[in-house]
Short mmCIF file of C-alpha atoms (C1' of nucleotides) in Angstrom, two decimals:
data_model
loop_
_atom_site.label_atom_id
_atom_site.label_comp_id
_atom_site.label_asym_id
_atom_site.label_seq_id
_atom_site.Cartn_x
_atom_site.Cartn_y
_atom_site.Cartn_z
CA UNK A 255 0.00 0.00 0.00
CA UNK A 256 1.24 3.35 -0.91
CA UNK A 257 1.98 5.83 1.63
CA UNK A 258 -0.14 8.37 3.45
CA UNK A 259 -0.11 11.76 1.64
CA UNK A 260 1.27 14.02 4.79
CA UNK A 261 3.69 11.33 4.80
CA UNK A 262 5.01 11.83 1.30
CA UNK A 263 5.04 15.36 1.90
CA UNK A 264 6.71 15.36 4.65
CA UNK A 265 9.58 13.21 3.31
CA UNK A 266 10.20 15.12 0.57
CA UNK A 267 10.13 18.52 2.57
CA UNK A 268 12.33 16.68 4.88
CA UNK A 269 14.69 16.10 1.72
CA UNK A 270 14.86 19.29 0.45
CA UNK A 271 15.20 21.03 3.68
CA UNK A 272 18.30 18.53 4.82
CA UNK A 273 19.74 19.67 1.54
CA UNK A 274 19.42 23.39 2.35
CA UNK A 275 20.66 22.97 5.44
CA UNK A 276 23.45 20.66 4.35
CA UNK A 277 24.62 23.93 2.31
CA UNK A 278 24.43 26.63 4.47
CA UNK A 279 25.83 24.70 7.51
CA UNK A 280 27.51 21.40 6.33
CA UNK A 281 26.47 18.01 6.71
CA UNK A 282 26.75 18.51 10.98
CA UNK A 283 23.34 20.40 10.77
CA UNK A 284 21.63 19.17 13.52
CA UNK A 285 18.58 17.62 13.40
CA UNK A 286 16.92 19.78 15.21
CA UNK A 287 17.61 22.48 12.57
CA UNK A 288 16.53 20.06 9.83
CA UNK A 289 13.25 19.53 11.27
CA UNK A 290 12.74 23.10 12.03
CA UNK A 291 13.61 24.08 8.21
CA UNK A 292 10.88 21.45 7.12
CA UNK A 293 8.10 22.71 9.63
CA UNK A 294 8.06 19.23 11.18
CA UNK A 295 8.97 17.41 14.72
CA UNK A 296 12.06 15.81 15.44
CA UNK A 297 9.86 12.22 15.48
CA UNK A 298 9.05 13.00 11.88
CA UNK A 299 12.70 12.76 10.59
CA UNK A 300 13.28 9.44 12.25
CA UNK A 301 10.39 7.52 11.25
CA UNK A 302 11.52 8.90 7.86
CA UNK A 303 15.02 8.26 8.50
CA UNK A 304 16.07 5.58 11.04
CA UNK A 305 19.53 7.61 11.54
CA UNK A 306 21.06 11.22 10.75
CA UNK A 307 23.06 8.76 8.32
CA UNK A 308 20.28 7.40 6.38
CA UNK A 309 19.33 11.27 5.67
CA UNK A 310 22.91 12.10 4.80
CA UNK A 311 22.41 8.93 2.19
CA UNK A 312 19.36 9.45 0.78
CA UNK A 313 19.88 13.55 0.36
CA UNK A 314 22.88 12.84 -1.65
CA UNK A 315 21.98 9.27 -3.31
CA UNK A 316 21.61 10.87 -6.83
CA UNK A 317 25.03 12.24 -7.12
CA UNK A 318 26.32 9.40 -5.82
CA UNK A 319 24.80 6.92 -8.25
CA UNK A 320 25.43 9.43 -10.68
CA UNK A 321 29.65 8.95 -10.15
CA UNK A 322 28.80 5.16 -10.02
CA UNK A 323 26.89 5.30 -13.33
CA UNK A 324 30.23 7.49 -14.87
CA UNK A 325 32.65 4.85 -14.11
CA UNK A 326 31.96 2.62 -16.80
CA UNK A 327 31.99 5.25 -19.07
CA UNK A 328 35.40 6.85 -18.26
CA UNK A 329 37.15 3.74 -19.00
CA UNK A 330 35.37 3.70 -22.50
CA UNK A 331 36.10 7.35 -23.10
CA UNK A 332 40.06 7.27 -21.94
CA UNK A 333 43.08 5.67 -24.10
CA UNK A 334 44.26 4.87 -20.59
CA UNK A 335 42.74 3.29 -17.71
CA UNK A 336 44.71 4.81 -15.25
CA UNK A 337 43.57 8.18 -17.15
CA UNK A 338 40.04 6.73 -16.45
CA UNK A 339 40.27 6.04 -12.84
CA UNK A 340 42.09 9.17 -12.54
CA UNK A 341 39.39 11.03 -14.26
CA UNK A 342 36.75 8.89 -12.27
CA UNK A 343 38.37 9.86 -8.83
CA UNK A 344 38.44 13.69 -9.70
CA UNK A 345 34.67 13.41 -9.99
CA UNK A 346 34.40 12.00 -6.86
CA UNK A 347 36.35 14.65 -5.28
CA UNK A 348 34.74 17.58 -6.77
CA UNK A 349 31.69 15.66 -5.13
CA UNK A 350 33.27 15.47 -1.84
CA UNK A 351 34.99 18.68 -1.84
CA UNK A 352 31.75 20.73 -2.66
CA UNK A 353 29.51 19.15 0.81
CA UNK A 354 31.16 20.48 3.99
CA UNK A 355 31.33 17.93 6.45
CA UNK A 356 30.91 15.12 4.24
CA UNK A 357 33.89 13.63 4.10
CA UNK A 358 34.33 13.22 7.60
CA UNK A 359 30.94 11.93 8.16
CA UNK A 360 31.51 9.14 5.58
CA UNK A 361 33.57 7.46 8.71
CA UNK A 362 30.09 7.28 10.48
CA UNK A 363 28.48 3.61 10.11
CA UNK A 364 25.84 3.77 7.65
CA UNK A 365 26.92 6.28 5.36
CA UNK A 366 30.16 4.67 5.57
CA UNK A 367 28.33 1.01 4.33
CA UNK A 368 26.20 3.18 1.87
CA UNK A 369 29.21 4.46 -0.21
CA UNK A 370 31.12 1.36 -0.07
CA UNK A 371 28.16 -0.78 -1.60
CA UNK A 372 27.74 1.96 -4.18
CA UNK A 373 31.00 3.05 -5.10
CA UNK A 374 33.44 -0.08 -4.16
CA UNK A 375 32.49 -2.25 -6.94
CA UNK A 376 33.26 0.82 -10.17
CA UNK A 377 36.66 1.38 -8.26
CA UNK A 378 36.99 -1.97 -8.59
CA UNK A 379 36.20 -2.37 -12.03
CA UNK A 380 38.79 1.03 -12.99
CA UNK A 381 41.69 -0.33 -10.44
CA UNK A 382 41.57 -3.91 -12.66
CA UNK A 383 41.48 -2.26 -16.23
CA UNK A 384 44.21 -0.15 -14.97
CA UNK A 385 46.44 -3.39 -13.48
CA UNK A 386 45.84 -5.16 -16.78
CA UNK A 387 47.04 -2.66 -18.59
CA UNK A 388 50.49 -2.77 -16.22
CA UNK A 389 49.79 0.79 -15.63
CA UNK A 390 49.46 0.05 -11.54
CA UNK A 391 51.74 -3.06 -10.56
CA UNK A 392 50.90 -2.39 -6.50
CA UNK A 393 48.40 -4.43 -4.94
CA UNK A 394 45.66 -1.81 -3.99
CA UNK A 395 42.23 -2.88 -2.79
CA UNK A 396 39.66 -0.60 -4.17
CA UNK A 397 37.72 0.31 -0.60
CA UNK A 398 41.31 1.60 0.64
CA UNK A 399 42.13 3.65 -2.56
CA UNK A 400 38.35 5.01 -2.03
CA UNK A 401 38.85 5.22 1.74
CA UNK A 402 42.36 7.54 1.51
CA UNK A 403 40.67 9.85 -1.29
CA UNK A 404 38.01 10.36 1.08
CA UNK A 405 40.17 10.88 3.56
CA UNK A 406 42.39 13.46 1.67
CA UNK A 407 39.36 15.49 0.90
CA UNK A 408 38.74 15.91 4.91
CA UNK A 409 38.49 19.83 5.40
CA UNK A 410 38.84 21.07 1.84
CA UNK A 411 37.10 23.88 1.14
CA UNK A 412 37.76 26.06 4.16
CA UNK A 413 40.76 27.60 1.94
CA UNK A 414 43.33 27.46 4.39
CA UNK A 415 46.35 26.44 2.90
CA UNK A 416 45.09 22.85 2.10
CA UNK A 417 44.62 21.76 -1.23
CA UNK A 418 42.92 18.49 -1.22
CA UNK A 419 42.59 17.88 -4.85
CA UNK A 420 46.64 18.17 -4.87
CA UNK A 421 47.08 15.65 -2.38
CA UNK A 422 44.86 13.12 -3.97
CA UNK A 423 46.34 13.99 -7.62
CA UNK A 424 49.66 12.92 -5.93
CA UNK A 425 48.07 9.63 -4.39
CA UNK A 426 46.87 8.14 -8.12
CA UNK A 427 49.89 9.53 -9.01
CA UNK A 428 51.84 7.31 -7.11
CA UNK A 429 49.77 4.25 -8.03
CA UNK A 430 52.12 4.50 -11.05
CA UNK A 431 55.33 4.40 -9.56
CA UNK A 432 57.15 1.41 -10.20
CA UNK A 433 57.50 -1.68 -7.73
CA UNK A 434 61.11 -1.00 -7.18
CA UNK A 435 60.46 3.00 -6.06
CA UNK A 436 58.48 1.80 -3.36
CA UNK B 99 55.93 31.77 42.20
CA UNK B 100 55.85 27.61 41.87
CA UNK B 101 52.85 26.17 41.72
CA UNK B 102 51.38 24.41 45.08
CA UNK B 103 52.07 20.80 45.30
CA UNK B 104 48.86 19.49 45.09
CA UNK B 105 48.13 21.00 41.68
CA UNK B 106 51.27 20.00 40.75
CA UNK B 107 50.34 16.20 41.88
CA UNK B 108 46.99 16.37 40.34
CA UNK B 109 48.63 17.99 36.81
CA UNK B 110 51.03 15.18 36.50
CA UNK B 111 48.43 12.26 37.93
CA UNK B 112 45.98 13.75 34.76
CA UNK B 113 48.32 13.16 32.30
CA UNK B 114 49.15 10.11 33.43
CA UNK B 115 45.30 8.88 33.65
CA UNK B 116 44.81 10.71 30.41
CA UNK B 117 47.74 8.37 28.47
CA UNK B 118 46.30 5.34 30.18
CA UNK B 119 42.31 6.41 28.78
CA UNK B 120 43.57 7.09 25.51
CA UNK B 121 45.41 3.90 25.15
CA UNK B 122 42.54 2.06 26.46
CA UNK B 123 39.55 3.77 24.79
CA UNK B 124 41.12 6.44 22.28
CA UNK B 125 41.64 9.98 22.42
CA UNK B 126 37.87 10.49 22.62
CA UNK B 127 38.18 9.24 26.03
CA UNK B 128 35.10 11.39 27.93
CA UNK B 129 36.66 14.26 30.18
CA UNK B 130 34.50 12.85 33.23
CA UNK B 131 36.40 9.05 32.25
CA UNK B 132 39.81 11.02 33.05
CA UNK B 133 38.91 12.74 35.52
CA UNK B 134 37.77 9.71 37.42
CA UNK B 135 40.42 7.66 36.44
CA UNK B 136 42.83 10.44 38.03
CA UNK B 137 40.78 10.50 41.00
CA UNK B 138 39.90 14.08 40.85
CA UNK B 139 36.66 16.76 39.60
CA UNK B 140 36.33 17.73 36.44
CA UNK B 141 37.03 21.11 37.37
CA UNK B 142 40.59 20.69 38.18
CA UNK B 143 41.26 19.18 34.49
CA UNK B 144 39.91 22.47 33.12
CA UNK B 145 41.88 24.81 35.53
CA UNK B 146 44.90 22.59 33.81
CA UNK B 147 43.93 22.34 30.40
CA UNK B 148 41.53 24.97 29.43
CA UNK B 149 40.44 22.61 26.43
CA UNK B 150 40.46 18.89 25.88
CA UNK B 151 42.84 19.59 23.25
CA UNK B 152 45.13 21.10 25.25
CA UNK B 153 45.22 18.09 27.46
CA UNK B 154 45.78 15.92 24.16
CA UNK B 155 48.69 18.01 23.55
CA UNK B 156 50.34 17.92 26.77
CA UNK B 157 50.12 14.13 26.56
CA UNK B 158 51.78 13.47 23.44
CA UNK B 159 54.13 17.10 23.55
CA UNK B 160 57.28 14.44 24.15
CA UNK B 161 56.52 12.52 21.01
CA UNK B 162 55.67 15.19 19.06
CA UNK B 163 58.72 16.82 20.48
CA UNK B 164 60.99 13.78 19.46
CA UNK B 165 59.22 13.79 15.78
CA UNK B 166 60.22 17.07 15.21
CA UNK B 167 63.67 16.74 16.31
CA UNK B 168 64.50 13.28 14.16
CA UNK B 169 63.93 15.88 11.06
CA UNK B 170 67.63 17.38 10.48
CA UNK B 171 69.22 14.36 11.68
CA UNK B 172 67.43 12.44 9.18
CA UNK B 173 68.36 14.52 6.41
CA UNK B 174 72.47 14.02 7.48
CA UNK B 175 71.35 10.37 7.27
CA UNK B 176 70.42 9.63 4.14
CA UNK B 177 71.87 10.24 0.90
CA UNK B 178 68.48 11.51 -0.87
CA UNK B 179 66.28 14.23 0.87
CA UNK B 180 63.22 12.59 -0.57
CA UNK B 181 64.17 9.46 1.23
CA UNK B 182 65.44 11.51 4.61
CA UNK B 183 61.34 12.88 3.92
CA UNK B 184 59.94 9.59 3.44
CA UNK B 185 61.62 8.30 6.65
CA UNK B 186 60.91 11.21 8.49
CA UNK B 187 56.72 10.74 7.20
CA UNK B 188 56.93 7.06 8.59
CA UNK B 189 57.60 8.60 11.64
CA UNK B 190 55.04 10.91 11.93
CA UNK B 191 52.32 7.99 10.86
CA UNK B 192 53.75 5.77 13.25
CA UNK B 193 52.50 7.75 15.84
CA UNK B 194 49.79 8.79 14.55
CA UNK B 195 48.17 5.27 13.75
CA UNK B 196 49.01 4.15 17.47
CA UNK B 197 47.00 7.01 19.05
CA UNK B 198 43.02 5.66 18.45
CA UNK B 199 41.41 8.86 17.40
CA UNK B 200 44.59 10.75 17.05
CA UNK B 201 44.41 11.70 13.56
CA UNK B 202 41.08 12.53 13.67
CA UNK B 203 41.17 14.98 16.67
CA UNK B 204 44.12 16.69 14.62
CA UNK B 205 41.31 19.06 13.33
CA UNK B 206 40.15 20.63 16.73
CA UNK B 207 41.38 23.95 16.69
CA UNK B 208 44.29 24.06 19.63
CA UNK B 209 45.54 20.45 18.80
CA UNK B 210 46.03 21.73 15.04
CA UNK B 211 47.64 24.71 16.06
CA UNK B 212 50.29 23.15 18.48
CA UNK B 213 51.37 20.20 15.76
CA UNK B 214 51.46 22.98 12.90
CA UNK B 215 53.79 25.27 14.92
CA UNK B 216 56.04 22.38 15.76
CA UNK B 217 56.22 20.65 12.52
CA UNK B 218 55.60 22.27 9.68
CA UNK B 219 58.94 24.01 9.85
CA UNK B 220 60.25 20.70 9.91
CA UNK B 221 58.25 19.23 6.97
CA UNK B 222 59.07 22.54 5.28
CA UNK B 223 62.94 22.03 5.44
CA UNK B 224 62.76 18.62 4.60
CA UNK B 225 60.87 19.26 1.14
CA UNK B 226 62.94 22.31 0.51
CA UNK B 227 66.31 20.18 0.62
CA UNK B 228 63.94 17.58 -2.00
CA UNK B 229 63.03 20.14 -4.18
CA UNK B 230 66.77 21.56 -4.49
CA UNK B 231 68.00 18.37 -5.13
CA UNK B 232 65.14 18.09 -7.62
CA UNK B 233 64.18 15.20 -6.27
CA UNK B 234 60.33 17.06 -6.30
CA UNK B 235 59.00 19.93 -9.06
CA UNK B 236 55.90 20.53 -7.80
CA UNK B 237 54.95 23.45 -5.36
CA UNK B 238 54.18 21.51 -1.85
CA UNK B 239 52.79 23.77 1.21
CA UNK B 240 54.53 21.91 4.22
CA UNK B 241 51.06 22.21 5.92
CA UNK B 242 49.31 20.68 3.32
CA UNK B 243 51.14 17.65 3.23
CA UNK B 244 51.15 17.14 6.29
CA UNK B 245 47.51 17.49 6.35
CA UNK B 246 47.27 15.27 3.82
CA UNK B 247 49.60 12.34 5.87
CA UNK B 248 47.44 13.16 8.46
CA UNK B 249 43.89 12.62 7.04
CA UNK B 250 45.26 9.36 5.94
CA UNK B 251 45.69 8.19 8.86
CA UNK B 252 42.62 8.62 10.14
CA UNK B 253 40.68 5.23 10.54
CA UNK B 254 44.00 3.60 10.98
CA UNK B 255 44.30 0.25 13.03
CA UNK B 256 40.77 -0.74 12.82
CA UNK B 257 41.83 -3.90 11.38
CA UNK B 258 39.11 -3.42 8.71
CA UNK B 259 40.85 -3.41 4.96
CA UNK B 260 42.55 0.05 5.27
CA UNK B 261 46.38 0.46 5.16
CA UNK B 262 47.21 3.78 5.62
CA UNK B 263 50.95 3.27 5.42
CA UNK B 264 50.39 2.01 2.18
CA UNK B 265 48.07 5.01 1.13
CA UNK B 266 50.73 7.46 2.95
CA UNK B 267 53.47 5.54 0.42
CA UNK B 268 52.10 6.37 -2.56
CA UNK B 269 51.53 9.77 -1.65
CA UNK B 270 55.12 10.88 -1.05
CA UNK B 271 55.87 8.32 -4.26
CA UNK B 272 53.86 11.00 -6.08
CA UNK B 273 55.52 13.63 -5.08
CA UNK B 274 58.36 12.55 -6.90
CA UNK B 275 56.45 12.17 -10.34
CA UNK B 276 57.34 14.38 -13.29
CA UNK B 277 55.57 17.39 -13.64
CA UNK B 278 54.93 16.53 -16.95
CA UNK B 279 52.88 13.48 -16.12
CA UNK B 280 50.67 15.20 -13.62
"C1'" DC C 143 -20.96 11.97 4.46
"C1'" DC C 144 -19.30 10.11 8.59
"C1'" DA C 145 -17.07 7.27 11.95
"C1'" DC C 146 -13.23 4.67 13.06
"C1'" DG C 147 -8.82 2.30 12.89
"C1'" DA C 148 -4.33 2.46 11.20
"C1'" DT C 149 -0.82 5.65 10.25
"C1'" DA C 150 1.86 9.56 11.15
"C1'" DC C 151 2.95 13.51 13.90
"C1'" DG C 152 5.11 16.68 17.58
"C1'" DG C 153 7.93 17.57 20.93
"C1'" DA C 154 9.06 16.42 25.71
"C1'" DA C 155 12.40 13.50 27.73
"C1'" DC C 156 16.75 10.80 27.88
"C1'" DA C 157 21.67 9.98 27.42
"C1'" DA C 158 26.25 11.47 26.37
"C1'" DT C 159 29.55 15.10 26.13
"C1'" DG C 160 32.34 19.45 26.51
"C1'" DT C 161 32.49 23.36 29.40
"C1'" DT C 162 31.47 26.85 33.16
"C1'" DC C 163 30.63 28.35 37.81
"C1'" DC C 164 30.88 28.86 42.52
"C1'" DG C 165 30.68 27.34 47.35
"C1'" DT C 166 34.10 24.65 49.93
"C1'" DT C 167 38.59 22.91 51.10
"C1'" DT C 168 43.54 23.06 51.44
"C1'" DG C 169 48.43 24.35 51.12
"C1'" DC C 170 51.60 27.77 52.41
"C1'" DC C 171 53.64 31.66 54.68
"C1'" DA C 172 53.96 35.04 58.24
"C1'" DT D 230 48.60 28.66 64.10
"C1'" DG D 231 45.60 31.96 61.57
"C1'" DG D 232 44.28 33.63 57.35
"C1'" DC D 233 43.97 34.04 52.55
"C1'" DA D 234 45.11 33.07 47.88
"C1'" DA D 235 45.06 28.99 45.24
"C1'" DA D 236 42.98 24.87 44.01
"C1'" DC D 237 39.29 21.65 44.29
"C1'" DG D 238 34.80 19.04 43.32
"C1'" DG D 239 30.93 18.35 41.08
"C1'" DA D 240 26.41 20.33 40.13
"C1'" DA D 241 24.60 22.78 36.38
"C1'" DC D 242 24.38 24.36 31.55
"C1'" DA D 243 24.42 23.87 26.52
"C1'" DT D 244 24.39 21.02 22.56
"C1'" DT D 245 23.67 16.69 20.22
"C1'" DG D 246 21.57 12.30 18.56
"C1'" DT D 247 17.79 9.37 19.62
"C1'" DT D 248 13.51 7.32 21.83
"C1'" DC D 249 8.77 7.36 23.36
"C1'" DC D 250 4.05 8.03 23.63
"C1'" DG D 251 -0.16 10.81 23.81
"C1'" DT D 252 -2.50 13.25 20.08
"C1'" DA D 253 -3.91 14.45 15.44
"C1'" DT D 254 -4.79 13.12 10.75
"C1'" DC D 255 -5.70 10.43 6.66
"C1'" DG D 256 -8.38 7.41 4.00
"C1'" DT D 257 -11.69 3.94 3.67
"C1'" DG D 258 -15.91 1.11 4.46
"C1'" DG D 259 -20.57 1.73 5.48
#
DNA sequence: CCACGATACGGAACAATGTTCCGTTTGCCA
DNA sequence: TGGCAAACGGAACATTGTTCCGTATCGTGG
């Protein structure tokens, strides 16, 4: 049976008003403020939303499938898969980089699962094309190349003097250095 | 004027509990945990160390202390200054991904400042002597590297599949790459 | 059109945590 | 030993995520 109406409505302010808030005051918005922004009770967003994580997930699940979905194509589009999964990996950064807070909430345990079931299996798919082609000859699982971009991205965008999109050009960067550098 | 004995027994008996809570339970060990553990109020850990961070720092102020000072002697000590950096990064990730919670709490605001002051002059001279050997061509902010080290640490030692050495390794291997193939 | 049961709602209340405040206790010196 | 500056303890406050339950609302069967 579908859902009640108010319920649908609700939800979808709930959505939209996460998303504002996510903007204007990072992903650490409080709940409180969330609810407040969507003109509902605090109940309302966890029936909705078991967790502050599961609304974190489902506020940002398009973009998130949308990097998924590009995978695939990268490594179609580039001569070179490491070009591909270098290509791939700026997209997710200019994803991370552009949410304030993010990144550091992806350590907390849903989100965490949510982006690892989504996202593990394409870095997967680009780390392998690149290996075959000899381009990578370390031993890298995908879920801790994902983990350390994620990582790297960690308080981007405040511009203090850290350039996060440097750091993590010099981490796929040095995926590429041969065995005997290392 | 020296302080009065029992604050000075009650300073030193904090950091001791403190070392022993945040080998046992992290660095997010709960002020009140501490405070019990050293047998005193919670008040007198604040009239020590205005801020949590502050008491993080006076814990570790030896190691960080004997981090920073292993920087010149490591560049006498090896023949490349990319390698004296690489050696001198190991160390700085070796104690951070012994310290549960370390690297993370590396982005309250005193803890930053006090690990900035004290080592980004030594990061700095260590990539200056790489880049003047041309061993790196890129332009590296000290801070941001060390940032960067830092954030990858960060999840460390949860036995789950994340190798931050590994991640750190390929960072300072990209360091090294051409500029032409960045 | 209305009554009624299932569904959903609101927000008070709880737990955990960092931090502040102030009445009380204690060390030290004259 | 008396007194006071220094230090103490822990209750109280603010901020969070989360849970609970009495109340309001929706939608359907009559």
């Amino acid at each position: 049976m579908p859902k009640r109406a108010d319920a649908q409505r609700n939800e979808k302010a709930l959505l939209d008003a996460a998303a504002a808030a996510f903007v204007e005051s990072g992903v650490d918005a409080p709940v409180r403020d969330i609810a407040a922004r969507a003109g509902v009770g605090v109940g309302t967003i966890y029936r909705h939303f078991p967790t502050r994580s599961d609304l974190i997930a489902a506020v940002f699940r398009h973009q998130v499938e949308a990097c998924a979905e590009a995978g695939p194509a990268l490594l179609k589009s580039n001569d070179s898969p490491h070009a591909a999964l270098a290509a791939w990996i700026d997209l997710f950064v200019d994803f991370l980089v552009t949410k304030h807070g993010l990144p550091e909430a992806l350590h907390e345990q849903g989100l965490h699962a949510y982006f690892v079931e989504r996202l593990v299996p394409v870095c997967g798919q680009l780390l392998g094309a690149a290996w075959n082609a000899g381009e990578i000859t370390a031993t890298v699982e995908p879920i801790g190349l994902l983990r350390g971009v994620g990582n790297l991205c960690i308080g981007a965008g405040r511009d203090d003097g850290y350039d996060a999109r440097q750091m993590v050009g010099f981490l796929i960067e040095g995926l590429r250095a041969p065995a005997g550098s290392r």
